[in-house]
Every structure is written in C-alpha cells, then in structure tokens.
Coordinates of C-alpha atoms in Angstrom, one line a residue:
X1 CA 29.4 3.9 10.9
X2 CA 29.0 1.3 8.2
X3 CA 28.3 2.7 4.8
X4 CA 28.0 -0.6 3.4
X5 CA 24.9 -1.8 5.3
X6 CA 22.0 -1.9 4.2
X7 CA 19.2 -1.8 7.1
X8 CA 15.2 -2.7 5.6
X9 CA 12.6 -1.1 8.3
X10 CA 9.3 -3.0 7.2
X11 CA 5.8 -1.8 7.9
X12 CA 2.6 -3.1 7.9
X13 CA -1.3 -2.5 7.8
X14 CA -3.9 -5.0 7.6
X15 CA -8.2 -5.1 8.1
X16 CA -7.1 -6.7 11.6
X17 CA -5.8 -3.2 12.5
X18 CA -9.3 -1.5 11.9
X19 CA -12.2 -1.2 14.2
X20 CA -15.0 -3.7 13.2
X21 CA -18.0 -1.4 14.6
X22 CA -17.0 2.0 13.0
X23 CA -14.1 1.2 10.6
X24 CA -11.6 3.6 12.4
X25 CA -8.1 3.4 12.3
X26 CA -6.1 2.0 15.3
X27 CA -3.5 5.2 15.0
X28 CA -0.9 3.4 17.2
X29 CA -0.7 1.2 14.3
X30 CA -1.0 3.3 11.6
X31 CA 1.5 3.7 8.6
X32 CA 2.4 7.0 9.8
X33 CA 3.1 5.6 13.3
X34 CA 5.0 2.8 12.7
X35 CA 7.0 5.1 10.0
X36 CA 7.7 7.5 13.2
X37 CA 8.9 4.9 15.2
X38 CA 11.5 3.1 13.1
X39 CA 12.9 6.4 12.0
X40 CA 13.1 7.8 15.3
X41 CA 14.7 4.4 16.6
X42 CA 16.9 4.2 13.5
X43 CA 18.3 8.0 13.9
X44 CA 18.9 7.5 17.5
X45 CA 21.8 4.4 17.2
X46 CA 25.3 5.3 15.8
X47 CA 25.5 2.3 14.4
X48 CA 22.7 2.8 11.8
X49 CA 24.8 6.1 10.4
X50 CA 25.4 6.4 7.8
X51 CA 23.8 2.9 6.3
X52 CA 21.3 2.9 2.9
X53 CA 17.7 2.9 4.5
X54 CA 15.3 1.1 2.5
X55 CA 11.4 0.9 3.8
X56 CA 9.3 -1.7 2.6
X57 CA 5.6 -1.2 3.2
X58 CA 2.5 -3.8 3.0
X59 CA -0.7 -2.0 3.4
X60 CA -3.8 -3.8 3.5
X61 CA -2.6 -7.3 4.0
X62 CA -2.8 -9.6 7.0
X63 CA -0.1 -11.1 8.9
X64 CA -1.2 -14.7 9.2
X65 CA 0.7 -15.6 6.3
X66 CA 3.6 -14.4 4.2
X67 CA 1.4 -14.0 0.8
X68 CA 2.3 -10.5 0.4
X69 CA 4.4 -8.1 -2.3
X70 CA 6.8 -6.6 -0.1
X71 CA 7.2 -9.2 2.4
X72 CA 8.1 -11.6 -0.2
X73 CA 10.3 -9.1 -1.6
X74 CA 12.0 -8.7 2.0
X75 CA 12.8 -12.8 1.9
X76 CA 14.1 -12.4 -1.8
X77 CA 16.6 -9.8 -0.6
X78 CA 17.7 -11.5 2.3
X79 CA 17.9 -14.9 0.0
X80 CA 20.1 -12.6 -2.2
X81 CA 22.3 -11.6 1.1
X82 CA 21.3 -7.8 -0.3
X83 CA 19.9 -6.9 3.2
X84 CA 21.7 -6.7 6.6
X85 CA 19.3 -5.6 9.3
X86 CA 16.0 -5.8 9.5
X87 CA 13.5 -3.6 11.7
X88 CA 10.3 -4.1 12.4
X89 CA 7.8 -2.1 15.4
X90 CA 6.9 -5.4 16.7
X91 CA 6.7 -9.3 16.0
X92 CA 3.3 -9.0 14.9
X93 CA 3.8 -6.4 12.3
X94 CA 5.9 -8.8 10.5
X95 CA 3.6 -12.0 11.0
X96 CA 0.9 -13.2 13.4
X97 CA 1.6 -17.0 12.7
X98 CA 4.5 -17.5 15.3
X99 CA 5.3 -21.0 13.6
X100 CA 6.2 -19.1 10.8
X101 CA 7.9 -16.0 12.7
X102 CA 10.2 -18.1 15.3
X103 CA 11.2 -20.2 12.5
X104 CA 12.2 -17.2 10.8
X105 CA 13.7 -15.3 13.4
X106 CA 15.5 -18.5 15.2
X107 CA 16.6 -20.2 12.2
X108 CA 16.3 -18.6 8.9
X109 CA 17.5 -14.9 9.4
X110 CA 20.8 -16.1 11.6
X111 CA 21.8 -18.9 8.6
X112 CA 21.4 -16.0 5.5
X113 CA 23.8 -13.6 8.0
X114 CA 20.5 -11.2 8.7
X115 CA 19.9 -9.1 11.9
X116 CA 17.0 -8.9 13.3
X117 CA 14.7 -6.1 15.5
X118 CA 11.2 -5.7 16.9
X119 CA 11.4 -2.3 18.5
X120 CA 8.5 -2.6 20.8
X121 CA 9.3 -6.1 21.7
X122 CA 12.8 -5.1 22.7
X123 CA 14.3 -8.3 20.7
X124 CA 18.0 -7.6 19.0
X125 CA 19.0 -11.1 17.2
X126 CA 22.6 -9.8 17.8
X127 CA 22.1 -10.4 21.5
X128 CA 21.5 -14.3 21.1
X129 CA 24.3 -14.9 19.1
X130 CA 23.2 -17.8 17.7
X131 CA 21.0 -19.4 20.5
X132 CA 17.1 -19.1 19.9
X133 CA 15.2 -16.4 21.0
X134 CA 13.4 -18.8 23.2
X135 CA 9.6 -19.0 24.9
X136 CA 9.0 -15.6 25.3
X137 CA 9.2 -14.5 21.6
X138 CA 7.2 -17.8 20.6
X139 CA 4.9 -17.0 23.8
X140 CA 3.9 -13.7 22.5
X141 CA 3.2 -14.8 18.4
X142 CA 0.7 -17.5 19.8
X143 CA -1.3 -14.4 21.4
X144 CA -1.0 -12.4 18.3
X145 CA -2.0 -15.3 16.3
X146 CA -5.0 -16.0 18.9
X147 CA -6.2 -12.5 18.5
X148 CA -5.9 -12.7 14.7
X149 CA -7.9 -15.5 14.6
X150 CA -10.3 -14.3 17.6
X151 CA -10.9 -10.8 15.7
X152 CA -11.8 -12.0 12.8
X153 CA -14.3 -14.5 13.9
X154 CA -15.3 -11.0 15.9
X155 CA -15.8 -9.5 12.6
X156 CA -17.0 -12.3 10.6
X157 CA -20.3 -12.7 13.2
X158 CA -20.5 -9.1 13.5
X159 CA -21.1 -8.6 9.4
X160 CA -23.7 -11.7 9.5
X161 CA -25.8 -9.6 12.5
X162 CA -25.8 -6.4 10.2
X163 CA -26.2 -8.4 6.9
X164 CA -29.8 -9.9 8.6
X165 CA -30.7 -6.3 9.4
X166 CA -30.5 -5.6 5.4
X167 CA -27.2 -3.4 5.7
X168 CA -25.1 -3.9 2.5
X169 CA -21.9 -4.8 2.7
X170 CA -19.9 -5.5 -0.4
X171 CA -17.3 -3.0 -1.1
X172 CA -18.9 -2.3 -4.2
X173 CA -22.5 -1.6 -5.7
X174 CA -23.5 -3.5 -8.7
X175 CA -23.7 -1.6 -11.8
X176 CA -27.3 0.4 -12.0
X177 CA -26.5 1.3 -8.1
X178 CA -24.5 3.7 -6.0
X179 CA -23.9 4.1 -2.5
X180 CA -26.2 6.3 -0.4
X181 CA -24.1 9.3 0.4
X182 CA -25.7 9.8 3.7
X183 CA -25.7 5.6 4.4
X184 CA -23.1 3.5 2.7
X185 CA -24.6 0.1 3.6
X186 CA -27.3 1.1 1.6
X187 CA -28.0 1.2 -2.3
X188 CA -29.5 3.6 -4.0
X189 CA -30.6 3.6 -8.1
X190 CA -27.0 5.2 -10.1
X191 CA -29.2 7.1 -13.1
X192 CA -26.1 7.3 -15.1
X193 CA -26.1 3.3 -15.4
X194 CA -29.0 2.1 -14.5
X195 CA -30.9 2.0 -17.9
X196 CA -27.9 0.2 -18.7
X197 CA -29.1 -2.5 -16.4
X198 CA -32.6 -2.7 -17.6
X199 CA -32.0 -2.7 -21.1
X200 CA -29.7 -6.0 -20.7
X201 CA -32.9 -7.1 -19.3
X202 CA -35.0 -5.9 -22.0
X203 CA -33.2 -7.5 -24.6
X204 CA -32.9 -10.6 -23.1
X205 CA -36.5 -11.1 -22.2
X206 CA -36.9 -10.4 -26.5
X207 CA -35.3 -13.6 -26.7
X208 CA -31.9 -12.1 -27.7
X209 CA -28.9 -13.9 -27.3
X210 CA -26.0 -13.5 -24.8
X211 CA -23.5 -13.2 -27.4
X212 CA -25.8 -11.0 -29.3
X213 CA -26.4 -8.7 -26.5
X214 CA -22.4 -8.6 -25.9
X215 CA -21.7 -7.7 -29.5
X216 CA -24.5 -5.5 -29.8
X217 CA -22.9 -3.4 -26.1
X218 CA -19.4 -3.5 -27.6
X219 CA -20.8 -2.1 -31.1
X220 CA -22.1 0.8 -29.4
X221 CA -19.2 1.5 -26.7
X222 CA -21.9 1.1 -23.8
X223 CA -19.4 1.8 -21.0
X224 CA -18.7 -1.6 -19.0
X225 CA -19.0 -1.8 -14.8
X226 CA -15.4 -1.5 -15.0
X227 CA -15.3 2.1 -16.7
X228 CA -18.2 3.0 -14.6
X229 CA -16.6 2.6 -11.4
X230 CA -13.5 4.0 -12.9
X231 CA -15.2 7.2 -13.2
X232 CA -16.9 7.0 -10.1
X233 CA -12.9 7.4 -8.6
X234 CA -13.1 3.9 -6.4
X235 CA -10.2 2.3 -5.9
X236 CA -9.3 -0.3 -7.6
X237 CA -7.2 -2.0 -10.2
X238 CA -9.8 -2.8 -12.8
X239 CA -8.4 -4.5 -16.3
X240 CA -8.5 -1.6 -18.9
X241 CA -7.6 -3.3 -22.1
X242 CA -5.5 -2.1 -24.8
X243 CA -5.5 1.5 -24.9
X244 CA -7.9 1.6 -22.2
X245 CA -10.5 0.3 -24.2
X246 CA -13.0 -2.1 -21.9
X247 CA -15.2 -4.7 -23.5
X248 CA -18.8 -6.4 -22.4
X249 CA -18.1 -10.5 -22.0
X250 CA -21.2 -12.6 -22.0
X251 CA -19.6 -14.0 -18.1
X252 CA -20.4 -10.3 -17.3
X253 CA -23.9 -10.7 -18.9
X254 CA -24.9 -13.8 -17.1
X255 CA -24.2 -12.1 -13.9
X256 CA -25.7 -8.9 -14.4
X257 CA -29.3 -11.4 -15.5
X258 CA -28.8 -13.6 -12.8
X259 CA -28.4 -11.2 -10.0
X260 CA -31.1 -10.7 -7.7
X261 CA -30.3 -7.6 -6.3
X262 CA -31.5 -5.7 -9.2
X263 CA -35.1 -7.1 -7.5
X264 CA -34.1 -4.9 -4.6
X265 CA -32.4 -7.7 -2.6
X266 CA -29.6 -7.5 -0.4
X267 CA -27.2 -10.7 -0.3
X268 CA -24.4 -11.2 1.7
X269 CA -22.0 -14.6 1.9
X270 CA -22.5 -15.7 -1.4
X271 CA -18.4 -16.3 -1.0
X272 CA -16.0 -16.9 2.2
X273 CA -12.3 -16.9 3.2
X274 CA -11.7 -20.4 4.3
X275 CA -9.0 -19.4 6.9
X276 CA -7.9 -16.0 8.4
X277 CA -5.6 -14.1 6.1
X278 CA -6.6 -15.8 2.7
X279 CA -7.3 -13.5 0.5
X280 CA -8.8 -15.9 -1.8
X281 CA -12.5 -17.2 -1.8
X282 CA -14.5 -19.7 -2.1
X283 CA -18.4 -20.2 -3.3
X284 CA -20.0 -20.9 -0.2
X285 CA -23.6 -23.2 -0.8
X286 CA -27.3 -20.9 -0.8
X287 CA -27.9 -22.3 2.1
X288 CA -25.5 -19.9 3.8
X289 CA -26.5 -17.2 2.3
X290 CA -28.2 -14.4 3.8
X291 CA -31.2 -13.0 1.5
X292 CA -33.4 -9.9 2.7
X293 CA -36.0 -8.5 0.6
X294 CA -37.0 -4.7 0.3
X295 CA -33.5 -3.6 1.3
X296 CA -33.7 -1.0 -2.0
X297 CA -35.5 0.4 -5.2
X298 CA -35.6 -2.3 -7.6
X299 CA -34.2 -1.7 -11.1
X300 CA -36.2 -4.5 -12.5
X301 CA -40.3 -5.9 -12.0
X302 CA -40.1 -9.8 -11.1
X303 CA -41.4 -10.9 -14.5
X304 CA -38.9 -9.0 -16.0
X305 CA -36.0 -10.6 -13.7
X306 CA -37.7 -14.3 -14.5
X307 CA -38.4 -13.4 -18.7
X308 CA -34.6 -12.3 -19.1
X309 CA -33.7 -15.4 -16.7
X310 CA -35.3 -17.8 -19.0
X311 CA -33.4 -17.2 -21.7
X312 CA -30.3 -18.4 -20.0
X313 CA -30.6 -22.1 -20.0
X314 CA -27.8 -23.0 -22.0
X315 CA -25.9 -21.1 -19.3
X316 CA -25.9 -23.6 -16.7
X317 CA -24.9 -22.6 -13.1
X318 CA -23.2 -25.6 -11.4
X319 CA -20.2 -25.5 -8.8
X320 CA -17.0 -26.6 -11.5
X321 CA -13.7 -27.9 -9.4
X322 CA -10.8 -25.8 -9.1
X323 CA -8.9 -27.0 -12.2
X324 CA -4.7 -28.0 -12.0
X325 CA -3.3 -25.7 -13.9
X326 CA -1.8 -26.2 -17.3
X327 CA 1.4 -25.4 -19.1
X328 CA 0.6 -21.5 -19.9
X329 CA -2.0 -21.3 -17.1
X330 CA -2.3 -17.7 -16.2
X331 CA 0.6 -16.9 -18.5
X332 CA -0.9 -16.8 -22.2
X333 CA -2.5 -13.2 -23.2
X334 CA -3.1 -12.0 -27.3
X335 CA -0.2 -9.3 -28.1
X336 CA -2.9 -6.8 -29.8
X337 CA -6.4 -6.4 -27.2
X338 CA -3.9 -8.0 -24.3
X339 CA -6.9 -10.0 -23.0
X340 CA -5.8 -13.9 -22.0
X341 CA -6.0 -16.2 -24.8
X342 CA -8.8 -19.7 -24.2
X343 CA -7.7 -22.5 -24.2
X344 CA -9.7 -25.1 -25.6
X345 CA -9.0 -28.3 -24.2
X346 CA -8.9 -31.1 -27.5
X347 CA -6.9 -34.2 -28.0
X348 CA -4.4 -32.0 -28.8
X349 CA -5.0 -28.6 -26.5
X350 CA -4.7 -25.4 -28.6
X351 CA -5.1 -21.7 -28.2
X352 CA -7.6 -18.4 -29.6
X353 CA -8.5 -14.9 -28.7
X354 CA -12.0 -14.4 -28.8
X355 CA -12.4 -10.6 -28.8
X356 CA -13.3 -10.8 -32.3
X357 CA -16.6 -12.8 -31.5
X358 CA -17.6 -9.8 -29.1
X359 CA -16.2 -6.8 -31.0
X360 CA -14.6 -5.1 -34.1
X361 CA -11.8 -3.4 -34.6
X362 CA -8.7 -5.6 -33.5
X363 CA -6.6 -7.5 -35.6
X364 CA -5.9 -10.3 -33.6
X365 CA -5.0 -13.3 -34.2
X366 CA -7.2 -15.7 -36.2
X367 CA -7.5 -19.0 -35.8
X368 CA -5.9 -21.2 -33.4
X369 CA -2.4 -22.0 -32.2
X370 CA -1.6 -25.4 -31.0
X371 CA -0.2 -25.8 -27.6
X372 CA 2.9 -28.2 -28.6
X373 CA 3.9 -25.9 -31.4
X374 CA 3.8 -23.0 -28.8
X375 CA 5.2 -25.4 -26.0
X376 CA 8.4 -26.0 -28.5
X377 CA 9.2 -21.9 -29.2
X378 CA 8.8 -21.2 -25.2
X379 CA 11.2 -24.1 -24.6
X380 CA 14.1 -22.8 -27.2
X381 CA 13.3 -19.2 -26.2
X382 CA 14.1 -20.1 -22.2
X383 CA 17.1 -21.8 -23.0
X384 CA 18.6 -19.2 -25.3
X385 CA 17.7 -16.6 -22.9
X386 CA 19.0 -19.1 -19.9
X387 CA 22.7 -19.1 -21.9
X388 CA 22.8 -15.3 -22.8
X389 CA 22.0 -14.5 -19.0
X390 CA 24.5 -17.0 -17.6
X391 CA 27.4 -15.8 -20.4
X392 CA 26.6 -12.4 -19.0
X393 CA 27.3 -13.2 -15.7
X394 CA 30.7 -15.1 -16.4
X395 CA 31.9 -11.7 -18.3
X396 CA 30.4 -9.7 -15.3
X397 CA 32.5 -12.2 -12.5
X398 CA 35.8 -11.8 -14.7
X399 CA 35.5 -8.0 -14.7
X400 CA 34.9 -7.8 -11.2
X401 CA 37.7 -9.9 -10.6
X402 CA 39.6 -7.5 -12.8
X403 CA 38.6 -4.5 -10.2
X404 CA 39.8 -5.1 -6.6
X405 CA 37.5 -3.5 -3.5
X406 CA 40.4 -2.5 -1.3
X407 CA 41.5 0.3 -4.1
X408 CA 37.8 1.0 -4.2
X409 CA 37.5 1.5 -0.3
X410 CA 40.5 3.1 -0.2
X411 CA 39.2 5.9 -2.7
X412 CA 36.1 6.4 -0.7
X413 CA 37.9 7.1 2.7
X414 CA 39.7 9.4 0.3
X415 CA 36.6 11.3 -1.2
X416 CA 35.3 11.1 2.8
X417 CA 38.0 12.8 4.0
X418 CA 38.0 15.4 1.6
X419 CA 34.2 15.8 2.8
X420 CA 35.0 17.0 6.0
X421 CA 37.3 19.2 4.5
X422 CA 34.7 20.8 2.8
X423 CA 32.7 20.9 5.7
X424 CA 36.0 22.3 7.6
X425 CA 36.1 25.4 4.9
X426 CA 32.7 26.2 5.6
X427 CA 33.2 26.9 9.1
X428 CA 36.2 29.2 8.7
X429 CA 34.3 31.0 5.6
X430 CA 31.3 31.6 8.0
X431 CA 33.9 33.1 10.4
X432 CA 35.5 35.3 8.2
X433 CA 31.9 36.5 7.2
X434 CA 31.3 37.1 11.0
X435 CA 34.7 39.2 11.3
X436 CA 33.5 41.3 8.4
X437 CA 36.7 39.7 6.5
X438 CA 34.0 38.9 3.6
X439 CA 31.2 40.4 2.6
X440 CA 27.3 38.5 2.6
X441 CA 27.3 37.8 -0.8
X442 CA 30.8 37.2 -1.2
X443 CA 30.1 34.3 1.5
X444 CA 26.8 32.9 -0.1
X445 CA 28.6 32.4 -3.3
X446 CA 31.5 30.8 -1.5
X447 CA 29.8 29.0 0.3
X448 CA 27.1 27.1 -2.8
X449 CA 30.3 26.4 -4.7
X450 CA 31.7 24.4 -1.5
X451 CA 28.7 22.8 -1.3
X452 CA 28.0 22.0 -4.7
X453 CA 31.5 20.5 -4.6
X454 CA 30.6 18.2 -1.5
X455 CA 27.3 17.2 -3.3
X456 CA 29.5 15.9 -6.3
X457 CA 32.1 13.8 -3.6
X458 CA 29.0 12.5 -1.6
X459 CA 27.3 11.4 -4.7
X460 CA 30.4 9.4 -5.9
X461 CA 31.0 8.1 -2.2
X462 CA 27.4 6.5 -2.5
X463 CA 27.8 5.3 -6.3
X464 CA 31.2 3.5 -5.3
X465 CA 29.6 2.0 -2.3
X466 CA 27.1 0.6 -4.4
X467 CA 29.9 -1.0 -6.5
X468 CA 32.4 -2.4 -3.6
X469 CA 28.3 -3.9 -2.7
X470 CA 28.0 -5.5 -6.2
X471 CA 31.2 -6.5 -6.8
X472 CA 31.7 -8.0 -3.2
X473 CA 28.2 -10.0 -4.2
X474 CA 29.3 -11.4 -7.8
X475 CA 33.0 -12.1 -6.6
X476 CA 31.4 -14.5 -3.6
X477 CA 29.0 -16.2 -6.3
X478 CA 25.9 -14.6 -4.4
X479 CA 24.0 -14.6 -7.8
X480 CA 21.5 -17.5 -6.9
X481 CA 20.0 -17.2 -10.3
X482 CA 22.9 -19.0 -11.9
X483 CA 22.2 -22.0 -10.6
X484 CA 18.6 -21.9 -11.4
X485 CA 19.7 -21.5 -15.2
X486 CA 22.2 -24.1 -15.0
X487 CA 19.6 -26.7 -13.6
X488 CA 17.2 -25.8 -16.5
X489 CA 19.4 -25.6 -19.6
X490 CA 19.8 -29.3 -19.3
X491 CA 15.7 -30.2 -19.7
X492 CA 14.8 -31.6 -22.5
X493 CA 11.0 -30.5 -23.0
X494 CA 9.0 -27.2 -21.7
X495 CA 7.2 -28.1 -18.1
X496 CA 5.2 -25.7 -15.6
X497 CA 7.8 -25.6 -13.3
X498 CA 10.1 -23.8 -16.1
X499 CA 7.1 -21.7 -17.2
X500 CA 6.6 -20.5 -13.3
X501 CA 10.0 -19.5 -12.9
X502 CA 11.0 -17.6 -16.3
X503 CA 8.0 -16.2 -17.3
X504 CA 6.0 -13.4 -16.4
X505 CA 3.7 -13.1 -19.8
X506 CA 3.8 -14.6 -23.3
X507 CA 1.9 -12.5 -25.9
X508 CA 0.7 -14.1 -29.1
X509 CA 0.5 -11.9 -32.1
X510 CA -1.8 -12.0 -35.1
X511 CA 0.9 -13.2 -37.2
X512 CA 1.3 -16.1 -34.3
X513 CA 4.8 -14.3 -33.5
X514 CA 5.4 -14.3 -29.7
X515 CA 7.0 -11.8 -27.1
X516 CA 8.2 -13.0 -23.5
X517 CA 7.9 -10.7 -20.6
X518 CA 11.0 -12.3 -18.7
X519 CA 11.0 -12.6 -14.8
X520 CA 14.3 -11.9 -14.9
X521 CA 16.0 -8.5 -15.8
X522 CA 18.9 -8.3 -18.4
X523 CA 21.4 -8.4 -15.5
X524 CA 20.1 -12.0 -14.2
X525 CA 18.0 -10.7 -11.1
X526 CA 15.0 -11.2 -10.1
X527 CA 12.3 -8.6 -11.2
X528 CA 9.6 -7.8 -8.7
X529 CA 6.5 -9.8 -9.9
X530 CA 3.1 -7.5 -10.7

C-alpha cells in the first residue's frame, strides 16, 4: 500500500461516441461505463490501496487532439510530478492521434516518472521498463485515428443528405423560432419572441438606424437571444453581463436583418471544421451552402426581409482575415459592465468601452486609454507580482527545509497503528455485546466514540500525507513556476508572450484604475484556466 500515490483514472466522451442516424449513446462507452470499469479495476489491485484517487473527466470533446480542459490539466499535473499513475479504459479514450499518444506513452510519461494503463488494451508501462511499447500500441492508435477520421466524414455526408431534404440542423433555433416538439429538425414560430424579430424588421425598413434600433432595445429591456434561450433551459454558457444584465449589440442586429431564415429558409454549412476534432470554424463560401425554401412559417414577407436589408449598406459583409493577435488580445474587459474593451487601432493603439453608446445606466469608463500607458502598469504589475511570488517560495523552501519527512512518516505509521487499534477495540466491544457483557446501547455509544476517534486519526493521516507530498515537492525544487518568473523579471518591456502566461483578465475601471485576474494562485501554482 502506498499512501503517497496519487493514481489519476481519466475518462472521456466525445460526438465520435454517438450514433450518427439516431443520436444514441454507445453505452460501452459511456461516462458511467468507463467510470465502472476504472473503479472496479482500481479496487481489485493491492497496490492501488490506499492511494488518493483523482478522476478527471472530458465530456463532449474529441480525441484527435489534446485541446481539452482536463486533459491539459492531466499533462500540467504530470509536468508538476503531482501525478503517479495514470488509468485510462483504453488508448483511444485518451487520444485517437497515435503520433501524439505513442509519443506520450513511449517517451513523455517514462521521462516525468509517470505510469501508465489502458485497461482494455492490457498495456502496464511498468512492464517495459523503459523500452517502447512498440507496433502493436502504435498499430492500434492508427485504427482509432482511421475511424475518427472515417466517422466523421460518415457524419459529415450524412448531415449534407438530411440538410437537402430541408431537416434543420443547428443546435439552436434563431430567435422568433423554437423546436418542433414532435420534430426537432424542424422550426416552428416561438410566440414569445417572435414579434421581437419582426419589429427589428419593422424599424429598420422605417429607415431607423442600427445603433438606434440597439439603443432603443436596451432602453426598453427587450430580452436579448441570449436571455431567451436562457429561459428556454438549453444548455449553454451564454455571456450574462454584469449582474446578469444582457445587452442588444448592432453585430446581433445585422444578423438577425441579414438572416434568411426568418423567410422560412433552412441553411445548413454556412461554417465548417477544417480538420476532425477542431472545435473551431471557419466561413465556408455560398457556394457550399445548402439553401431549401419552404422548410417553415416565415416570420417576415420578402419585401419586408429586402426593405429592412437596404438599410444596411454601410454594414458591409466581406470575408476579414484572421487578425494576429495584439498585446491584450482576448485579455482587456471594462471592470463595471465586464464586456471586452475595443480597441481602436491608431498610430498610437488605444482602448474604450462602448456600452455607453448602446445603453444607460453604467458608469464606465469614458474616454479612452492608450495602450502604452496601459502596456507600462501591466509590465510593473507582473514583475512586482513575479518577485512577491518567488520571495514566497524561498520562505516556503526554508521552512520546509526546517521540517524533516522522516519525523513526519514516522508519526503517520504512528497514528496508523493506532487505527487498527481502534479497529482491534471494536471487535472485542462487539463481542462483549454478543456475550451479553454490555448492553445494546451501552455498545452503540461505545462504539461512535471509537469511531469518531478513528475519524479524527484518519483525517490527520491524510492531512500529513498531503504535507510529506508538498514538502517532498518544494524540497526537490519541483516548483516549475520559479523558473518562469526568474526568466521574466529580467524583460525590459511588456510583450504577448508575458501577457499569455501571467494573465487571465485585466479589468479597466471608470477611474482608468486596473485589477489583474492572475493565472497564478497566491502560492505560485498554476490555476486552472476558465
């Protein structure tokens, strides 16, 4: 039994796992199931004992790549030497690219000291001992990454047959629509919303402006297609604002005038995946787009559509580049409605919030604020909190340097001894209660303080394991992020490199006073991106 290990059984579920024709589970490889089969393989070795069991779980992702939350969580831990074993029901669950898996099971997993299991596979990396696990392993990923790619071409034709028969498939209906409850690939006119819909339409073809019409929406507190499909219980992580309070943007506008399924049009492929397991998209050209008329009740008359249309011309639709990101790409967002700052791009770059040209009621910030001034705070701000983080750890390594593990061990075969004396006490209690030595309640009561006793011992067993852990880690240096805030507290200006790796938000207040949400937790580790 090793108390000290820490075994990591990962699961996971992706679209590839779902039956293309009728969108039923495949139960063999269901959460559930692959839950079952890790525990059950985990409770039936010895060796497993005893050890801290943490399950990591990515459902709804595919396994072509590593672009998912928990899996890149698993690689962090096992980067951090915080992970001993890992289990998994088979090769595919943890990735169908077998470049990607060999390399990590032949060459990544044995350098960072990590052992790893596929279950169905029946592969132990503690029975190589350092050789590769050979053709067979890389054998079998090259089928699972055949039938990856050979199901979802499967799919991908089978959605284009059913999108030419008028079926609609988008996960979600446009606002001013709902699923058919008795036909889900097929739209049918959401009362609730759909005036909504047609008076955008109205006002437009009155010659109203975009921004007017957005103002005049947020004004009134007209609920946005986010709210409405909040309310409609689908799942999904829609942005809610501050306080939950959703606004109209003209983007939202544009679309809503520009979409021709308010004529009662179905489209499909108006965006594609440009390789199996990217969840990203891309616009694909009209060309490839499949159009069928009469697929639903129209919310709109044609010369409605075309008069509300018109008015959008200084909205021109063109295919923009993907743009290189700069300095606070993705990072910038206004500390009072929380929605991300624009950027507009001058001889020298600056930034605004521009919720007060679509609403009231916010204070935020007015104005502008220039991107050097705000480059020049984030820089000192990094390397103050770069030096605070790396004087912590130096006090951290000289207290644990202070503490010594083998007194530490010592007391927990100590506390685990005593343990089994409790467990000893039991038994001969529950024997004088047979021989009538002790009466029922005399034994019950007996019996919950033993065992509130052993709770307390077990509970400090596990906290003091979790120390000897810890300090074993900081007194072998295996606190990576020390390096990374060595390397950076010599830079001399901010870059997007720096920007990436420290920060996980920057909110700008309306008296142009800044807060950092920090990647990093007060201890130095790394926090789990959202």
């Amino acid at each position: 039994m090793n108390e000290a290990m820490v075994v990591v059984l990962y699961l996971r579920l992706s679209v590839e796992d779902y039956d293309a024709r009728i969108g039923e589970q495949d139960e063999s490889n269901s959460i559930t199931a692959q839950r079952n089969i890790l525990r059950d393989f985990v409770a039936g070795r010895e060796e497993f004992q005893g050890c801290e069991i943490i399950e990591l779980c990515d459902d709804g992702y595919s396994g072509t790549n590593l672009h998912r939350p928990q899996i890149q969580k698993l690689l962090e831990m096992a980067k951090a030497k915080t992970v001993d074993c890992i289990i998994v029901k088979d090769f595919s669950r943890f990735g169908r690219d077998y470049l990607t898996v060999s390399d990590y099971v032949d060459q990544i997993f044995p350098f960072l000291g990590v052992r790893f299991i596929s279950i169905n596979d029946g592969y132990d990396s503690a029975d190589y001992n350092g050789m590769t696990s050979g053709v067979d392993m890389a054998f079998r990923n090259v089928v699972y990454a055949y039938y990856s790619k050979d199901i979802s071409e499967k799919v991908r034709s089978g959605k284009r047959i059913r999108a030419e028969k008028g079926k609609y498939l988008s996960p979600f209906a446009p606002i001013g629509y709902r699923k058919d409850e008795k036909d889900k690939n097929h739209l049918v006119i959401d009362e609730a919303s759909a005036g909504i819909v047609r008076r955008i339409f109205r006002l437009a073809g009155m010659g109203m402006s975009v921004i007017q019409i957005t103002q005049l929406l947020n004004a009134e507190k007209v609920p946005t297609p986010s709210t409405l499909k909040n309310e409609q219980g689908l799942r999904h992580k829609w942005w809610d604002g501050i306080g939950g309070e959703k606004q109209w943007f003209e983007d939202v506008i544009v679309r809503i005038i520009r979409d021709e399924r308010y004529l009662g049009k179905n489209i499909y492929g108006r965006r594609y995946r440009p390789e199996v397991g990217n969840h990203k998209t891309k616009k694909s050209g009209k060309d490839n787009w499949i159009i069928v008329e009469d697929c639903h009740e129209p919310l709109v008359t044609p010369e409605e559509f075309q008069a509300a249309k018109d008015m959008l011309k200084e909205y021109v639709e063109k295919d923009t580049p993907a743009l290189q990101p700069h300095l606070f790409s993705g990072k910038l967002r206004c500390g009072v409605c929380h929605y991300a700052l624009e950027r507009k791009k001058t001889p020298t770059p600056r930034y605004s919030c521009t919720t007060r040209y679509r609403t009231s009621g916010f204070d935020c910030m007015k104005g502008h604020i220039k991107e050097t001034d705000l480059a020049e705070v984030v820089f000192q701000a990094i390397l103050l909190y770069c030096q605070t983080l790396l004087d912590k750890q130096k006090r951290v390594k000289k207290a644990a340097r202070i503490e010594s593990v083998p007194n530490l061990q010592k007391q927990v075969e100590e506390y685990q001894s005593a343990v089994m004396g409790y467990e000893e006490r039991k038994a001969l209690l529950y024997d004088s209660k047979l021989d009538g030595a002790i009466s029922k309640e005399q034994y019950i009561a007996k019996r919950d303080e033993l065992s509130a006793q052993q709770e307390d011992l077990e509970q400090k067993i596990e906290e003091m394991n979790a120390k000897i852990k810890l300090l074993k880690q900081q007194q072998n240096g295996d606190t990576p992020q020390i390096e990374v805030f060595e390397t950076y507290l010599s830079s001399d200006c901010l870059t997007r490199e720096m920007v990436e790796v420290f920060v996980d938000c920057i909110y700008v207040h309306s008296d142009r006073s800044i807060h950092i949400d920090w990647l990093f937790d007060e201890k130095g580790f790394q926090n789990e991106q959202k």
